[in-house]
Short mmCIF file of C-alpha atoms in Angstrom, two decimals:
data_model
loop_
_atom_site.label_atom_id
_atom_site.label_comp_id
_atom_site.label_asym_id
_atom_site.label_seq_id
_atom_site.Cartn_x
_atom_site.Cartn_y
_atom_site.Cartn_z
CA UNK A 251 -46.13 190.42 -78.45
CA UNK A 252 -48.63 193.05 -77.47
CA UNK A 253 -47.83 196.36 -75.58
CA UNK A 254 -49.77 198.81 -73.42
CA UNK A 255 -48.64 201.81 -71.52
CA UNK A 256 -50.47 203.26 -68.40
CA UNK A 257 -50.90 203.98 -65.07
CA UNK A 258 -52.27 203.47 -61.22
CA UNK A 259 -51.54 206.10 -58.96
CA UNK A 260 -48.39 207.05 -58.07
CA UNK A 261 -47.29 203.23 -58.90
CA UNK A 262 -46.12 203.58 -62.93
CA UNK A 263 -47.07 200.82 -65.26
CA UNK A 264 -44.62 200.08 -68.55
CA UNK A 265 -45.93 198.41 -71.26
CA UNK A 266 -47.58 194.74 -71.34
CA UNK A 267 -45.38 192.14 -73.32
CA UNK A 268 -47.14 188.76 -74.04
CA UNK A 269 -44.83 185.42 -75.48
CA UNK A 270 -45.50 182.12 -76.62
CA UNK A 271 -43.36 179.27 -74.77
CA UNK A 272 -43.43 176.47 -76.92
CA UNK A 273 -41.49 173.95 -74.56
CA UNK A 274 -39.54 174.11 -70.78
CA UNK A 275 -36.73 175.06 -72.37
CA UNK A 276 -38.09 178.35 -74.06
CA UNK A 277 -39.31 179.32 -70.71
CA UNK A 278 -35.99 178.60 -69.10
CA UNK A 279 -34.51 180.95 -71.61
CA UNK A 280 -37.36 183.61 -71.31
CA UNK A 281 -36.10 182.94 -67.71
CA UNK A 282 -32.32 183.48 -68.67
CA UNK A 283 -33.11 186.70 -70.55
CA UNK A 284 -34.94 187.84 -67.51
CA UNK A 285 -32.29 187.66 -65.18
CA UNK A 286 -29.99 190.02 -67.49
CA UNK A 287 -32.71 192.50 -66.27
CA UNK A 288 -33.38 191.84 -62.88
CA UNK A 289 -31.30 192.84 -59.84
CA UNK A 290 -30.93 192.62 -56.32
CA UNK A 291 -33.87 194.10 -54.55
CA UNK A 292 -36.19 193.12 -57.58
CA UNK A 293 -39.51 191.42 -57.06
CA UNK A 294 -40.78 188.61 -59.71
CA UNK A 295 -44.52 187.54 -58.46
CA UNK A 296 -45.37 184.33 -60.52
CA UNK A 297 -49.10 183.23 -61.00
CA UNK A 298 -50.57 180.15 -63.07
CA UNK A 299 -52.05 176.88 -62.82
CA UNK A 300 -50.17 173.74 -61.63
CA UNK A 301 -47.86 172.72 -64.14
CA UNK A 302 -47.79 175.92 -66.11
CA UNK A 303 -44.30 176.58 -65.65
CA UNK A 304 -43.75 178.99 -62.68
CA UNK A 305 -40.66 177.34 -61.29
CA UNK A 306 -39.55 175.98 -64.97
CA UNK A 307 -38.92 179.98 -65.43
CA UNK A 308 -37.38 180.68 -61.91
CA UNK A 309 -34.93 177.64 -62.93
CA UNK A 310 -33.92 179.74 -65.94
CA UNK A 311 -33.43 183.21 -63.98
CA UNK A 312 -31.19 181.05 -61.23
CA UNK A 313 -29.36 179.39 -63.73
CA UNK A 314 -28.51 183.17 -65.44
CA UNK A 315 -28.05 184.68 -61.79
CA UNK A 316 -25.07 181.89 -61.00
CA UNK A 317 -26.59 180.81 -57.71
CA UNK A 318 -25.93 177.47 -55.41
CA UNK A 319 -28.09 174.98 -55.24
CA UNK A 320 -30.88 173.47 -57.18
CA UNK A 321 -33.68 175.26 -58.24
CA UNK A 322 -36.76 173.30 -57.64
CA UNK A 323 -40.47 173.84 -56.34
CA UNK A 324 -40.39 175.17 -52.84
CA UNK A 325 -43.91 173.95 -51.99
CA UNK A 326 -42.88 171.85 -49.05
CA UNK A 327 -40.17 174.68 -47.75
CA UNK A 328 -42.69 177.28 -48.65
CA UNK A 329 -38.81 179.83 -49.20
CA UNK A 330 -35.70 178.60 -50.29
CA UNK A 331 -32.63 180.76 -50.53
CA UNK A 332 -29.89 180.58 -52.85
CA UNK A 333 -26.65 182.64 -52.97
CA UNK A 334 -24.63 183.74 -55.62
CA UNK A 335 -21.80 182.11 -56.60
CA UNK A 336 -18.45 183.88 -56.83
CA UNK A 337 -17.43 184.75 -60.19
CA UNK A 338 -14.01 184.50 -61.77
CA UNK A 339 -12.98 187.99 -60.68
CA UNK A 340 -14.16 187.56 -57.32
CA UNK A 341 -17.52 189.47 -57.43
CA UNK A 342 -20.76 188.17 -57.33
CA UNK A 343 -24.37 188.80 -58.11
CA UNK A 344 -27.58 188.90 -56.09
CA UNK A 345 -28.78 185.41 -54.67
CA UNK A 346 -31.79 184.13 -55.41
CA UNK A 347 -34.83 183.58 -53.08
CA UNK A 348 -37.65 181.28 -54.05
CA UNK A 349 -40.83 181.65 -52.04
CA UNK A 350 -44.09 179.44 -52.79
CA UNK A 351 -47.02 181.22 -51.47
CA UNK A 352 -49.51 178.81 -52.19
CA UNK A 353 -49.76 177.30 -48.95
CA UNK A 354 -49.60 181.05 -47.16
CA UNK A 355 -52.89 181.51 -45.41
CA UNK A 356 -52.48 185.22 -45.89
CA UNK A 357 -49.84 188.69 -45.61
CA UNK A 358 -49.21 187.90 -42.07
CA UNK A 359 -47.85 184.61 -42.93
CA UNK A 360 -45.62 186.19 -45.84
CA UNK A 361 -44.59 188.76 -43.32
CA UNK A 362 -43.44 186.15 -41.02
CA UNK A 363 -40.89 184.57 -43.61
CA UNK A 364 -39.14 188.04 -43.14
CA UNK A 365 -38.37 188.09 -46.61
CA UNK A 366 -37.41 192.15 -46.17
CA UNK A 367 -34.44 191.14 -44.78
CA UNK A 368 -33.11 189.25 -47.84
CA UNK A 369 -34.99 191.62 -50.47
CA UNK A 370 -32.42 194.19 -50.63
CA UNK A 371 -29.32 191.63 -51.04
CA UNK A 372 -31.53 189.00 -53.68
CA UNK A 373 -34.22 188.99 -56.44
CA UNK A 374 -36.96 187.18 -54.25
CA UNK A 375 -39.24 185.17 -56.59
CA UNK A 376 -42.90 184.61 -55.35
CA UNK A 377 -45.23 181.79 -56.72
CA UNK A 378 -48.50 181.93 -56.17
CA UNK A 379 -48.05 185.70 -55.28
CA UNK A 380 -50.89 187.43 -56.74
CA UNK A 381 -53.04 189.19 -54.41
CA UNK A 382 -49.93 188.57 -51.56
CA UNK A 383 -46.65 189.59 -51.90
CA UNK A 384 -48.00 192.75 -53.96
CA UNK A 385 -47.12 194.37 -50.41
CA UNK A 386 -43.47 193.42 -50.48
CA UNK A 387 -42.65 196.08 -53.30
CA UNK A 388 -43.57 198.85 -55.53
CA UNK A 389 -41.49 197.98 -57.94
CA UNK A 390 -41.96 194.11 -59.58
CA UNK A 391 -42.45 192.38 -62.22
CA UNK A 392 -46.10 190.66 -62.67
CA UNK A 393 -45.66 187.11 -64.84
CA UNK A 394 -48.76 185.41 -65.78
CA UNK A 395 -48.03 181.95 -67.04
CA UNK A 396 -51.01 179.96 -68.87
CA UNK A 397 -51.19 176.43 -70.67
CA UNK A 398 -53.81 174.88 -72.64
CA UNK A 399 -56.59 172.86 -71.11
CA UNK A 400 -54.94 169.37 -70.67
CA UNK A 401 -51.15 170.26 -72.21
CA UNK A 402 -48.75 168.17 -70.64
CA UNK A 403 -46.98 169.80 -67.73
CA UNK A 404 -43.40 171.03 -67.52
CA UNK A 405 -42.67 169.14 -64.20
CA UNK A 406 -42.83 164.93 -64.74
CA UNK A 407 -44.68 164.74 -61.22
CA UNK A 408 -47.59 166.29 -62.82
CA UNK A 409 -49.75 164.16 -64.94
CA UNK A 410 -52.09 165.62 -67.69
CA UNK A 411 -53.52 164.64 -70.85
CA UNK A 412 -52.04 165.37 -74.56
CA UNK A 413 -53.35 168.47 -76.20
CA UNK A 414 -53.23 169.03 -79.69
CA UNK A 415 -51.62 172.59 -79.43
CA UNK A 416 -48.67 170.93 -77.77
CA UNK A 417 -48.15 172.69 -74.36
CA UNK A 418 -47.44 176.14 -75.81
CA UNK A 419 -47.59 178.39 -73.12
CA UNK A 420 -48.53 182.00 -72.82
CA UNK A 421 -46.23 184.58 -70.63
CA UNK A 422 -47.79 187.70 -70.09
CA UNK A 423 -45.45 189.85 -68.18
CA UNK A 424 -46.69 193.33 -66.35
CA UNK A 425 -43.47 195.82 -65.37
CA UNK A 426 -44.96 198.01 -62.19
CA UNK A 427 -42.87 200.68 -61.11
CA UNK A 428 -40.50 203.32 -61.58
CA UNK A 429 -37.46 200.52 -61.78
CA UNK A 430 -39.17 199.57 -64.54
CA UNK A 431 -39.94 202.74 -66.42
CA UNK A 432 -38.02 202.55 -70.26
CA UNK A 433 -36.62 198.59 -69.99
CA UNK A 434 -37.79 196.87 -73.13
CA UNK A 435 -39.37 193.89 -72.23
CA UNK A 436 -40.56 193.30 -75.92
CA UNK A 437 -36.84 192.19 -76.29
CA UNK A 438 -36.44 189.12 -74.27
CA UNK A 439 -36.70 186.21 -76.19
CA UNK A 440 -35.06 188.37 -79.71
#
């Protein structure tokens, strides 16, 4: 883990926390311990190569958050939504809404999923984000995920040559934001 502190603007920046994710299931906890964090109206903005484990996390925070439905790539839906379920006592958390931006030709497109509507009530998750859904909030959390040249991928659909490191993958999350201001994020995966 590595930590920075600093700043752009008015926009605050907490520190820089990098993790090693060994396997899918590290990154579904690092997912997990995520969602103990997050709340509704909270921005996640995913970015990394095919295979690298963007929606392997967003499984983990889904799973943690109690929503319906299966949490799987939204590339062909481009959003998905998924509510919370009730708990025990009745209550319930924020849903869940998945958004793929890969196939987004630019903000106009993202605008036109009307994800404000559903930001308040959910933590929206955006793959492919960067350089996008930046607009959507002031407040977000900025995950880089990165695997070794030719690791195998997280999701069987993706084909890719052994590497010798095993498929360790690298998290490097950014915390923008006054929401953020004082959460550890050096804790997660303690």
């Amino acid at each position: 883990m590595s930590g920075e502190a600093g700043g752009q603007g008015d926009i605050a920046m907490s520190e820089v926390v990098t993790l090693e994710l060994p396997d899918a299931e590290r990154t579904r906890a690092l997912g997990a311990a995520l969602a103990e964090e997050l709340r509704a109206g909270d921005l996640v903005i995913l970015t990394g190569d095919l295979g690298a484990g963007k929606t392997t996390l967003t499984q983990g925070i889904g799973a943690a958050l109690d929503v319906r439905g299966q949490v799987a790539s939204p590339t062909f839906i481009v959003a998905r939504e998924h509510p919370p379920l009730p708990r025990a006592d009745g209550t319930h958390g924020p849903g869940l809404v998945h958004v793929d931006a890969y196939r987004l030709g630019g903000l106009s497109e993202l605008d036109a999923l009307d994800l404000d509507s559903s930001l308040e009530d959910s933590v929206t998750v955006v793959e492919w984000g960067r350089g996008l859904a930046e607009a959507l909030a002031d407040d977000r959390l900025e995950i880089d995920l990165e695997r070794p040249r030719g690791a195998p991928s997280f999701d069987p659909g993706v084909a890719a040559e052994e590497d010798p490191e095993g498929g360790t993958r690298k998290a490097t999350i950014r915390a923008v934001g006054q929401r953020w201001a004082g959460v550890d994020l050096g804790t997660l995966l303690s």
